[in-house]
PDB file of C-alpha atoms in Angstrom:
ATOM      1  CA  MET A  24     -16.514  65.237  -5.207  1.00 49.00           C
ATOM      2  CA  GLY A  25     -18.793  63.204  -7.495  1.00 49.00           C
ATOM      3  CA  ASP A  26     -15.823  61.427  -9.063  1.00 49.00           C
ATOM      4  CA  PHE A  27     -14.479  60.558  -5.617  1.00 40.00           C
ATOM      5  CA  ILE A  28     -17.836  58.987  -4.611  1.00 43.00           C
ATOM      6  CA  LYS A  29     -17.940  56.945  -7.807  1.00 44.00           C
ATOM      7  CA  VAL A  30     -14.406  55.652  -7.224  1.00 38.00           C
ATOM      8  CA  PHE A  31     -15.229  54.885  -3.567  1.00 38.00           C
ATOM      9  CA  ARG A  32     -18.364  52.950  -4.546  1.00 47.00           C
ATOM     10  CA  PHE A  33     -16.450  51.025  -7.232  1.00 43.00           C
ATOM     11  CA  TYR A  34     -13.732  49.825  -4.847  1.00 41.00           C
ATOM     12  CA  ARG A  35     -16.268  49.107  -2.119  1.00 45.00           C
ATOM     13  CA  ILE A  36     -18.130  46.791  -4.493  1.00 41.00           C
ATOM     14  CA  LYS A  37     -14.860  45.116  -5.508  1.00 42.00           C
ATOM     15  CA  PHE A  38     -13.904  44.671  -1.861  1.00 41.00           C
ATOM     16  CA  PHE A  39     -17.154  42.878  -1.042  1.00 39.00           C
ATOM     17  CA  GLN A  40     -16.851  40.761  -4.203  1.00 44.00           C
ATOM     18  CA  ILE A  41     -13.384  39.593  -3.110  1.00 39.00           C
ATOM     19  CA  ILE A  42     -14.635  38.845   0.412  1.00 38.00           C
ATOM     20  CA  PHE A  43     -17.580  36.879  -1.044  1.00 37.00           C
ATOM     21  CA  VAL A  44     -15.351  34.787  -3.318  1.00 36.00           C
ATOM     22  CA  PHE A  45     -12.948  34.090  -0.446  1.00 37.00           C
ATOM     23  CA  PHE A  46     -15.872  33.010   1.765  1.00 35.00           C
ATOM     24  CA  ILE A  47     -17.210  30.622  -0.914  1.00 33.00           C
ATOM     25  CA  LEU A  48     -13.775  29.084  -1.368  1.00 37.00           C
ATOM     26  CA  LEU A  49     -13.357  28.741   2.380  1.00 39.00           C
ATOM     27  CA  ILE A  50     -16.613  26.881   3.004  1.00 35.00           C
ATOM     28  CA  GLY A  51     -16.424  24.837  -0.189  1.00 39.00           C
ATOM     29  CA  CYS A  52     -12.827  23.697   0.064  1.00 38.00           C
ATOM     30  CA  LYS A  53     -12.363  19.999   0.817  1.00 39.00           C
ATOM     31  CA  SER A  54      -9.374  18.225   2.229  1.00 36.00           C
ATOM     32  CA  PRO A  55      -6.946  16.919  -0.415  1.00 34.00           C
ATOM     33  CA  SER A  56      -7.468  13.510   1.200  1.00 38.00           C
ATOM     34  CA  GLY A  57     -10.629  12.936  -0.835  1.00 41.00           C
ATOM     35  CA  PRO A  58     -14.347  12.632  -0.044  1.00 47.00           C
ATOM     36  CA  ALA A  59     -15.698  13.840   3.267  1.00 43.00           C
ATOM     37  CA  ASN A  60     -16.521  11.316   5.952  1.00 49.00           C
ATOM     38  CA  ASP A  61     -19.972  10.074   6.912  1.00 55.00           C
ATOM     39  CA  ASN A  62     -20.583  13.161   9.084  1.00 58.00           C
ATOM     40  CA  ASN A  63     -19.790  15.514   6.173  1.00 51.00           C
ATOM     41  CA  GLU A  64     -16.599  16.639   7.861  1.00 63.00           C
ATOM     42  CA  ASN A  65     -13.290  17.044   6.117  1.00 78.00           C
ATOM     43  CA  VAL A  66     -10.894  14.289   7.115  1.00 84.00           C
ATOM     44  CA  ILE A  67      -7.145  14.779   7.015  1.00 86.00           C
ATOM     45  CA  GLN A  68      -5.202  11.658   6.069  1.00 88.00           C
ATOM     46  CA  GLU A  69      -2.150  11.183   8.254  1.00 87.00           C
ATOM     47  CA  ASP A  70       0.794   8.812   8.264  1.00 87.00           C
ATOM     48  CA  ILE A  71       0.163   5.744  10.397  1.00 92.00           C
ATOM     49  CA  SER A  72       3.033   4.762  12.673  1.00 92.00           C
ATOM     50  CA  TRP A  73       4.289   1.274  11.794  1.00 96.00           C
ATOM     51  CA  PRO A  74       7.358   0.521  13.941  1.00 97.00           C
ATOM     52  CA  SER A  75       7.869  -2.976  12.499  1.00 97.00           C
ATOM     53  CA  LEU A  76       8.909  -1.434   9.165  1.00 97.00           C
ATOM     54  CA  LYS A  77      12.130   0.450   8.526  1.00 96.00           C
ATOM     55  CA  ASN A  78      11.769   4.193   9.027  1.00 94.00           C
ATOM     56  CA  SER A  79      12.557   5.049   5.418  1.00 94.00           C
ATOM     57  CA  SER A  80      10.875   6.742   2.487  1.00 93.00           C
ATOM     58  CA  TRP A  81       9.641   3.480   0.896  1.00 96.00           C
ATOM     59  CA  PRO A  82      10.203   0.282   2.933  1.00 97.00           C
ATOM     60  CA  ILE A  83       7.413  -1.803   1.355  1.00 97.00           C
ATOM     61  CA  TYR A  84       5.371  -2.141  -1.833  1.00 95.00           C
ATOM     62  CA  HIS A  85       2.996   0.860  -2.126  1.00 94.00           C
ATOM     63  CA  GLY A  86       4.984   2.606   0.589  1.00 95.00           C
ATOM     64  CA  ASN A  87       3.183   1.399   3.721  1.00 96.00           C
ATOM     65  CA  SER A  88       1.250  -1.519   5.169  1.00 96.00           C
ATOM     66  CA  GLN A  89      -2.078   0.086   4.204  1.00 96.00           C
ATOM     67  CA  SER A  90      -1.032  -0.078   0.496  1.00 95.00           C
ATOM     68  CA  ASN A  91      -2.231   3.498  -0.122  1.00 93.00           C
ATOM     69  CA  GLY A  92       0.961   4.871  -1.691  1.00 92.00           C
ATOM     70  CA  ARG A  93       1.041   7.939   0.563  1.00 89.00           C
ATOM     71  CA  SER A  94       4.356   9.765   0.826  1.00 88.00           C
ATOM     72  CA  LYS A  95       5.470  12.929   2.601  1.00 85.00           C
ATOM     73  CA  TYR A  96       7.922  13.581  -0.239  1.00 85.00           C
ATOM     74  CA  ALA A  97       6.959  15.602  -3.291  1.00 85.00           C
ATOM     75  CA  GLY A  98       8.788  13.389  -5.759  1.00 82.00           C
ATOM     76  CA  PRO A  99      10.418  14.416  -9.061  1.00 83.00           C
ATOM     77  CA  SER A 100       9.320  17.741 -10.520  1.00 86.00           C
ATOM     78  CA  ALA A 101      11.062  17.756 -13.908  1.00 89.00           C
ATOM     79  CA  GLY A 102      11.056  14.108 -15.042  1.00 86.00           C
ATOM     80  CA  VAL A 103      14.783  14.186 -15.791  1.00 89.00           C
ATOM     81  CA  VAL A 104      16.682  10.876 -15.702  1.00 86.00           C
ATOM     82  CA  ILE A 105      19.623  11.214 -13.295  1.00 79.00           C
ATOM     83  CA  GLY A 106      20.929   7.666 -13.523  1.00 79.00           C
ATOM     84  CA  LYS A 107      20.362   4.118 -14.720  1.00 81.00           C
ATOM     85  CA  ILE A 108      20.993   0.752 -13.064  1.00 81.00           C
ATOM     86  CA  PRO A 109      21.507  -2.210 -15.421  1.00 77.00           C
ATOM     87  CA  ALA A 110      19.135  -5.073 -14.580  1.00 78.00           C
ATOM     88  CA  SER A 111      17.451  -8.043 -16.218  1.00 77.00           C
ATOM     89  CA  ASP A 112      13.710  -8.762 -16.070  1.00 81.00           C
ATOM     90  CA  ILE A 113      12.012  -7.123 -13.083  1.00 84.00           C
ATOM     91  CA  LEU A 114       8.554  -8.310 -12.002  1.00 80.00           C
ATOM     92  CA  SER A 115       8.526  -6.691  -8.563  1.00 85.00           C
ATOM     93  CA  GLY A 116       8.456  -3.216  -7.078  1.00 90.00           C
ATOM     94  CA  ILE A 117      11.362  -1.281  -5.565  1.00 93.00           C
ATOM     95  CA  THR A 118      11.955  -0.407  -1.914  1.00 96.00           C
ATOM     96  CA  ILE A 119      14.368   2.028  -0.262  1.00 96.00           C
ATOM     97  CA  GLY A 120      16.266   1.825   3.034  1.00 95.00           C
ATOM     98  CA  ASN A 121      16.839   4.743   5.388  1.00 91.00           C
ATOM     99  CA  ASP A 122      20.403   5.080   4.047  1.00 92.00           C
ATOM    100  CA  SER A 123      18.958   5.471   0.510  1.00 92.00           C
ATOM    101  CA  THR A 124      19.949   1.933  -0.470  1.00 95.00           C
ATOM    102  CA  ILE A 125      17.680   0.777  -3.317  1.00 94.00           C
ATOM    103  CA  TYR A 126      16.449  -2.836  -3.168  1.00 95.00           C
ATOM    104  CA  TYR A 127      14.935  -4.671  -6.133  1.00 93.00           C
ATOM    105  CA  THR A 128      14.751  -8.194  -7.530  1.00 90.00           C
ATOM    106  CA  THR A 129      15.509  -9.560 -10.965  1.00 87.00           C
ATOM    107  CA  ASP A 130      13.822 -12.541 -12.555  1.00 81.00           C
ATOM    108  CA  THR A 131      15.596 -15.391 -14.405  1.00 77.00           C
ATOM    109  CA  PRO A 132      17.940 -15.548 -12.655  1.00 83.00           C
ATOM    110  CA  ALA A 133      16.207 -14.627  -9.427  1.00 88.00           C
ATOM    111  CA  GLU A 134      18.423 -12.204  -7.519  1.00 91.00           C
ATOM    112  CA  LEU A 135      18.044  -9.563  -4.841  1.00 93.00           C
ATOM    113  CA  HIS A 136      20.073  -6.451  -5.683  1.00 93.00           C
ATOM    114  CA  ALA A 137      21.116  -3.576  -3.436  1.00 95.00           C
ATOM    115  CA  ALA A 138      22.310  -0.376  -5.115  1.00 93.00           C
ATOM    116  CA  ASP A 139      23.431   2.924  -3.618  1.00 92.00           C
ATOM    117  CA  TYR A 140      21.843   6.310  -4.248  1.00 86.00           C
ATOM    118  CA  ASN A 141      24.009   6.867  -7.354  1.00 86.00           C
ATOM    119  CA  GLY A 142      23.077   3.516  -8.912  1.00 85.00           C
ATOM    120  CA  ASN A 143      26.227   1.589  -8.027  1.00 90.00           C
ATOM    121  CA  LEU A 144      25.602  -2.059  -7.170  1.00 91.00           C
ATOM    122  CA  LYS A 145      26.547  -2.735  -3.529  1.00 95.00           C
ATOM    123  CA  TRP A 146      25.788  -6.458  -3.505  1.00 95.00           C
ATOM    124  CA  LYS A 147      23.460  -9.097  -4.903  1.00 94.00           C
ATOM    125  CA  VAL A 148      22.118 -12.406  -3.585  1.00 94.00           C
ATOM    126  CA  SER A 149      21.205 -15.364  -5.769  1.00 92.00           C
ATOM    127  CA  LEU A 150      17.745 -16.641  -4.854  1.00 90.00           C
ATOM    128  CA  GLY A 151      17.266 -19.393  -7.440  1.00 83.00           C
ATOM    129  CA  THR A 152      14.954 -19.679 -10.441  1.00 82.00           C
ATOM    130  CA  THR A 153      12.372 -16.916 -10.350  1.00 81.00           C
ATOM    131  CA  THR A 154      10.884 -14.289  -8.059  1.00 85.00           C
ATOM    132  CA  SER A 155       8.128 -11.696  -8.385  1.00 84.00           C
ATOM    133  CA  THR A 156       7.988 -10.486  -4.790  1.00 89.00           C
ATOM    134  CA  THR A 157       8.859  -6.926  -3.801  1.00 93.00           C
ATOM    135  CA  PRO A 158      11.436  -6.795  -0.972  1.00 95.00           C
ATOM    136  CA  ILE A 159      10.146  -5.494   2.357  1.00 97.00           C
ATOM    137  CA  ILE A 160      12.484  -3.914   4.908  1.00 98.00           C
ATOM    138  CA  LEU A 161      11.882  -4.604   8.586  1.00 98.00           C
ATOM    139  CA  TYR A 162      12.666  -2.155  11.391  1.00 97.00           C
ATOM    140  CA  ASP A 163      16.155  -3.628  11.952  1.00 97.00           C
ATOM    141  CA  GLY A 164      17.090  -3.542   8.257  1.00 97.00           C
ATOM    142  CA  THR A 165      16.295  -7.212   7.562  1.00 98.00           C
ATOM    143  CA  ILE A 166      15.016  -7.692   4.004  1.00 97.00           C
ATOM    144  CA  ILE A 167      12.256 -10.268   3.418  1.00 96.00           C
ATOM    145  CA  ILE A 168      11.945 -11.791  -0.064  1.00 94.00           C
ATOM    146  CA  SER A 169      10.846 -15.052  -1.672  1.00 91.00           C
ATOM    147  CA  GLU A 170      11.899 -17.448  -4.402  1.00 88.00           C
ATOM    148  CA  GLY A 171       8.581 -18.534  -5.851  1.00 80.00           C
ATOM    149  CA  VAL A 172       9.377 -21.812  -7.570  1.00 83.00           C
ATOM    150  CA  GLN A 173      11.638 -23.229  -4.844  1.00 87.00           C
ATOM    151  CA  LYS A 174       8.995 -22.260  -2.226  1.00 91.00           C
ATOM    152  CA  LEU A 175      11.525 -20.406  -0.078  1.00 93.00           C
ATOM    153  CA  ILE A 176      11.198 -17.276   2.069  1.00 95.00           C
ATOM    154  CA  TYR A 177      14.513 -15.494   2.636  1.00 95.00           C
ATOM    155  CA  ALA A 178      15.522 -13.069   5.353  1.00 97.00           C
ATOM    156  CA  ILE A 179      18.590 -11.110   4.207  1.00 97.00           C
ATOM    157  CA  ASN A 180      20.830  -8.984   6.431  1.00 97.00           C
ATOM    158  CA  PRO A 181      21.642  -5.404   5.352  1.00 95.00           C
ATOM    159  CA  ASP A 182      25.110  -6.590   4.237  1.00 95.00           C
ATOM    160  CA  GLY A 183      23.639  -9.206   1.862  1.00 96.00           C
ATOM    161  CA  SER A 184      24.239 -12.284   4.022  1.00 97.00           C
ATOM    162  CA  ILE A 185      21.385 -14.761   4.526  1.00 97.00           C
ATOM    163  CA  LYS A 186      19.819 -14.590   8.011  1.00 97.00           C
ATOM    164  CA  TRP A 187      17.325 -17.456   7.677  1.00 97.00           C
ATOM    165  CA  THR A 188      15.097 -19.282   5.204  1.00 96.00           C
ATOM    166  CA  TYR A 189      11.644 -20.836   5.504  1.00 97.00           C
ATOM    167  CA  LYS A 190      10.404 -23.630   3.225  1.00 95.00           C
ATOM    168  CA  CYS A 191       6.749 -23.633   2.138  1.00 93.00           C
ATOM    169  CA  SER A 192       4.751 -26.529   0.734  1.00 90.00           C
ATOM    170  CA  ASN A 193       3.799 -24.688  -2.459  1.00 93.00           C
ATOM    171  CA  PRO A 194       5.151 -21.914  -4.734  1.00 91.00           C
ATOM    172  CA  ILE A 195       4.873 -18.279  -3.553  1.00 90.00           C
ATOM    173  CA  PRO A 196       4.143 -15.904  -6.454  1.00 87.00           C
ATOM    174  CA  ASN A 197       2.942 -12.900  -4.360  1.00 87.00           C
ATOM    175  CA  LEU A 198       3.703  -9.413  -5.643  1.00 89.00           C
ATOM    176  CA  SER A 199       4.147  -8.243  -2.059  1.00 90.00           C
ATOM    177  CA  PHE A 200       4.215  -9.512   1.515  1.00 93.00           C
ATOM    178  CA  ASN A 201       3.308  -7.466   4.567  1.00 97.00           C
ATOM    179  CA  VAL A 202       4.368  -7.195   8.207  1.00 98.00           C
ATOM    180  CA  GLY A 203       2.145  -6.621  11.215  1.00 98.00           C
ATOM    181  CA  LEU A 204       2.680  -4.229  14.091  1.00 97.00           C
ATOM    182  CA  ASP A 205       4.148  -7.092  16.113  1.00 97.00           C
ATOM    183  CA  THR A 206       6.645  -7.931  13.274  1.00 97.00           C
ATOM    184  CA  THR A 207       4.631 -10.966  12.078  1.00 98.00           C
ATOM    185  CA  ILE A 208       5.313 -11.576   8.369  1.00 98.00           C
ATOM    186  CA  TYR A 209       2.283 -12.426   6.197  1.00 98.00           C
ATOM    187  CA  PHE A 210       2.139 -14.014   2.722  1.00 96.00           C
ATOM    188  CA  VAL A 211       0.018 -16.414   0.648  1.00 96.00           C
ATOM    189  CA  ASP A 212       1.148 -19.483  -1.293  1.00 94.00           C
ATOM    190  CA  LEU A 213      -0.331 -20.991  -4.452  1.00 93.00           C
ATOM    191  CA  SER A 214      -2.503 -23.425  -2.462  1.00 94.00           C
ATOM    192  CA  SER A 215      -4.598 -20.566  -1.007  1.00 96.00           C
ATOM    193  CA  THR A 216      -2.821 -20.755   2.343  1.00 97.00           C
ATOM    194  CA  LEU A 217      -2.143 -17.610   4.358  1.00 98.00           C
ATOM    195  CA  TYR A 218       1.051 -17.883   6.417  1.00 97.00           C
ATOM    196  CA  ALA A 219       2.124 -15.936   9.506  1.00 98.00           C
ATOM    197  CA  LEU A 220       5.841 -16.154  10.412  1.00 98.00           C
ATOM    198  CA  ASN A 221       7.639 -14.499  13.282  1.00 97.00           C
ATOM    199  CA  LYS A 222      10.687 -12.363  12.560  1.00 96.00           C
ATOM    200  CA  GLU A 223      12.966 -15.366  13.253  1.00 97.00           C
ATOM    201  CA  GLY A 224      11.354 -17.318  10.417  1.00 97.00           C
ATOM    202  CA  GLN A 225       9.243 -19.679  12.519  1.00 98.00           C
ATOM    203  CA  LEU A 226       5.638 -20.495  11.656  1.00 98.00           C
ATOM    204  CA  LYS A 227       3.116 -18.893  14.053  1.00 98.00           C
ATOM    205  CA  TRP A 228      -0.057 -20.010  12.288  1.00 98.00           C
ATOM    206  CA  LYS A 229      -1.564 -20.549   8.866  1.00 97.00           C
ATOM    207  CA  LEU A 230      -5.031 -20.456   7.343  1.00 98.00           C
ATOM    208  CA  THR A 231      -6.014 -22.486   4.263  1.00 97.00           C
ATOM    209  CA  ASP A 232      -9.227 -21.443   2.529  1.00 97.00           C
ATOM    210  CA  SER A 233     -10.179 -22.081  -1.100  1.00 96.00           C
ATOM    211  CA  ARG A 234     -11.543 -18.526  -1.364  1.00 96.00           C
ATOM    212  CA  ILE A 235      -8.065 -16.984  -0.971  1.00 96.00           C
ATOM    213  CA  TYR A 236      -6.283 -16.072  -4.212  1.00 94.00           C
ATOM    214  CA  GLY A 237      -2.711 -17.323  -4.390  1.00 91.00           C
ATOM    215  CA  GLY A 238      -1.570 -15.781  -7.671  1.00 88.00           C
ATOM    216  CA  TYR A 239       0.930 -13.105  -8.649  1.00 86.00           C
ATOM    217  CA  GLU A 240      -1.396 -10.126  -8.052  1.00 89.00           C
ATOM    218  CA  GLN A 241      -1.803 -10.931  -4.351  1.00 92.00           C
ATOM    219  CA  VAL A 242      -0.840  -7.961  -2.185  1.00 93.00           C
ATOM    220  CA  ILE A 243      -1.768  -8.148   1.506  1.00 96.00           C
ATOM    221  CA  THR A 244      -3.043  -4.939   3.116  1.00 97.00           C
ATOM    222  CA  ILE A 245      -3.356  -4.360   6.883  1.00 98.00           C
ATOM    223  CA  SER A 246      -5.831  -2.188   8.776  1.00 98.00           C
ATOM    224  CA  PRO A 247      -4.445   0.833  10.698  1.00 97.00           C
ATOM    225  CA  ASP A 248      -5.091  -0.856  14.053  1.00 97.00           C
ATOM    226  CA  GLY A 249      -3.157  -3.939  12.895  1.00 97.00           C
ATOM    227  CA  ASN A 250      -6.040  -6.334  13.597  1.00 98.00           C
ATOM    228  CA  SER A 251      -7.253  -7.138  10.062  1.00 98.00           C
ATOM    229  CA  LEU A 252      -5.668  -8.447   6.876  1.00 98.00           C
ATOM    230  CA  TYR A 253      -7.250  -7.681   3.502  1.00 98.00           C
ATOM    231  CA  LEU A 254      -6.547 -10.165   0.694  1.00 96.00           C
ATOM    232  CA  LEU A 255      -7.628 -10.714  -2.890  1.00 95.00           C
ATOM    233  CA  GLY A 256     -10.075 -13.570  -3.339  1.00 95.00           C
ATOM    234  CA  LYS A 257     -10.601 -16.020  -6.190  1.00 93.00           C
ATOM    235  CA  LYS A 258     -14.226 -14.924  -6.457  1.00 92.00           C
ATOM    236  CA  ASN A 259     -14.237 -11.944  -4.090  1.00 93.00           C
ATOM    237  CA  TYR A 260     -12.856  -8.428  -4.491  1.00 94.00           C
ATOM    238  CA  VAL A 261     -11.738  -8.472  -0.863  1.00 97.00           C
ATOM    239  CA  ILE A 262     -11.365 -11.105   1.849  1.00 97.00           C
ATOM    240  CA  ALA A 263     -10.999  -9.785   5.397  1.00 98.00           C
ATOM    241  CA  VAL A 264      -9.120 -11.955   7.897  1.00 98.00           C
ATOM    242  CA  ASP A 265      -9.246 -11.303  11.630  1.00 98.00           C
ATOM    243  CA  ILE A 266      -5.717 -11.693  12.985  1.00 98.00           C
ATOM    244  CA  ASN A 267      -6.815 -12.470  16.528  1.00 97.00           C
ATOM    245  CA  SER A 268      -9.265 -15.245  15.635  1.00 97.00           C
ATOM    246  CA  LYS A 269      -7.209 -16.311  12.569  1.00 97.00           C
ATOM    247  CA  ALA A 270     -10.402 -16.645  10.546  1.00 98.00           C
ATOM    248  CA  ILE A 271     -12.163 -14.959   7.613  1.00 98.00           C
ATOM    249  CA  LYS A 272     -14.675 -12.460   9.028  1.00 98.00           C
ATOM    250  CA  TRP A 273     -16.228 -11.127   5.819  1.00 98.00           C
ATOM    251  CA  THR A 274     -15.911 -11.031   2.029  1.00 97.00           C
ATOM    252  CA  PHE A 275     -16.987  -8.433  -0.498  1.00 96.00           C
ATOM    253  CA  GLY A 276     -17.778  -8.770  -4.216  1.00 93.00           C
ATOM    254  CA  ASN A 277     -18.471 -11.731  -6.451  1.00 89.00           C
ATOM    255  CA  ASP A 278     -15.566 -11.712  -8.881  1.00 87.00           C
ATOM    256  CA  ILE A 279     -11.783 -11.521  -8.873  1.00 84.00           C
ATOM    257  CA  SER A 280      -9.975  -8.177  -8.621  1.00 86.00           C
ATOM    258  CA  TYR A 281      -6.415  -7.689  -9.825  1.00 79.00           C
ATOM    259  CA  THR A 282      -5.626  -4.685  -7.658  1.00 85.00           C
ATOM    260  CA  SER A 283      -5.192  -4.781  -3.898  1.00 88.00           C
ATOM    261  CA  PRO A 284      -7.529  -2.792  -1.641  1.00 94.00           C
ATOM    262  CA  ILE A 285      -6.101   0.316  -0.014  1.00 95.00           C
ATOM    263  CA  VAL A 286      -6.948   1.665   3.430  1.00 97.00           C
ATOM    264  CA  ASP A 287      -7.153   5.237   4.726  1.00 96.00           C
ATOM    265  CA  SER A 288      -6.302   6.595   8.180  1.00 94.00           C
ATOM    266  CA  GLN A 289      -9.834   5.921   9.432  1.00 95.00           C
ATOM    267  CA  GLY A 290      -9.757   2.257   8.358  1.00 97.00           C
ATOM    268  CA  ASN A 291     -12.021   2.666   5.308  1.00 98.00           C
ATOM    269  CA  LEU A 292     -11.182   0.523   2.283  1.00 98.00           C
ATOM    270  CA  TYR A 293     -11.130   1.511  -1.396  1.00 97.00           C
ATOM    271  CA  VAL A 294     -11.667  -1.252  -3.945  1.00 95.00           C
ATOM    272  CA  LEU A 295     -11.450  -1.123  -7.736  1.00 90.00           C
ATOM    273  CA  PRO A 296     -12.865  -4.370  -9.186  1.00 88.00           C
ATOM    274  CA  ASN A 297     -12.031  -5.852 -12.566  1.00 78.00           C
ATOM    275  CA  THR A 298     -15.746  -6.208 -13.343  1.00 71.00           C
ATOM    276  CA  SER A 299     -17.527  -3.600 -15.451  1.00 64.00           C
ATOM    277  CA  TYR A 300     -21.216  -2.767 -15.586  1.00 65.00           C
ATOM    278  CA  GLY A 301     -21.728  -1.823 -19.215  1.00 68.00           C
ATOM    279  CA  ASN A 302     -18.879   0.612 -19.870  1.00 73.00           C
ATOM    280  CA  ARG A 303     -18.632   1.652 -16.224  1.00 77.00           C
ATOM    281  CA  TYR A 304     -16.100   0.335 -13.698  1.00 81.00           C
ATOM    282  CA  PRO A 305     -17.200   1.065 -10.131  1.00 88.00           C
ATOM    283  CA  LEU A 306     -14.957   2.281  -7.332  1.00 92.00           C
ATOM    284  CA  TYR A 307     -16.151   1.163  -3.901  1.00 95.00           C
ATOM    285  CA  SER A 308     -15.431   2.650  -0.511  1.00 97.00           C
ATOM    286  CA  LEU A 309     -16.090   0.183   2.301  1.00 98.00           C
ATOM    287  CA  LYS A 310     -16.371   0.605   6.029  1.00 97.00           C
ATOM    288  CA  PRO A 311     -14.081  -1.575   8.183  1.00 97.00           C
ATOM    289  CA  ASP A 312     -16.952  -4.065   8.629  1.00 97.00           C
ATOM    290  CA  GLY A 313     -17.196  -4.592   4.854  1.00 97.00           C
ATOM    291  CA  THR A 314     -20.402  -2.612   4.246  1.00 97.00           C
ATOM    292  CA  ILE A 315     -20.479  -0.017   1.447  1.00 97.00           C
ATOM    293  CA  ARG A 316     -19.874   3.647   2.322  1.00 97.00           C
ATOM    294  CA  TRP A 317     -20.304   4.818  -1.260  1.00 96.00           C
ATOM    295  CA  THR A 318     -19.906   3.688  -4.870  1.00 93.00           C
TER     296      THR A 318
END
């Protein structure tokens, strides 16, 4: 009888230990989305519907218009090379259509290539001298790309034929363009001018401001509600442009940053400047109004 009581007490203690550990894990577990919000609640990051982009796994640089690189796909698990596509210099990213067509550009000569899932070249389009822009795929399959030196924006049909071109006043070295909820296409040229084109290639409006950075690292990010553009500045980490008023509404930071801001589902920004403080490089989280949430 004594042995039975000892065994009972032992397993009872173990049972309560397991329950205690489970309880601690339950209350301490945070969402995989990152830090809690301002109310100390866990926030689940969700995909933001963006009907102006092609409904594919990767239609734009960084995967979506918020530049956060989120994907519902797990990605490769073994790191095994399954194929290779011959290409010359590549300065841009790669995008993917909903039929698994892979789009990428080569530099010198500047060409847009389309390859199938197995790496076979489907077609290519000569763009001119040089390009560094990642192709973006609109909802109807139209591919938007630029030729930087010749100052041309191209719209390419899914079969490789040219749909339209738009001539800018200055070179366009952007790493990526973006497209708004209403299918407006946004990019910046070397003269610090922000352009807004409609999907037919006609100019809607433009904003020239010496604070806007026009170099290669420029990647435009858009807020989840589609009302704000976030750009790199010449002397600012972030420049926020209000789409409705077509004006700069705030800036953040006092130096250049070479990485674009990213935006979460709640509209908060995350900024990694190029400036160090001693040996420390800060990471900022900003509220949509440009004030600091945390550092």
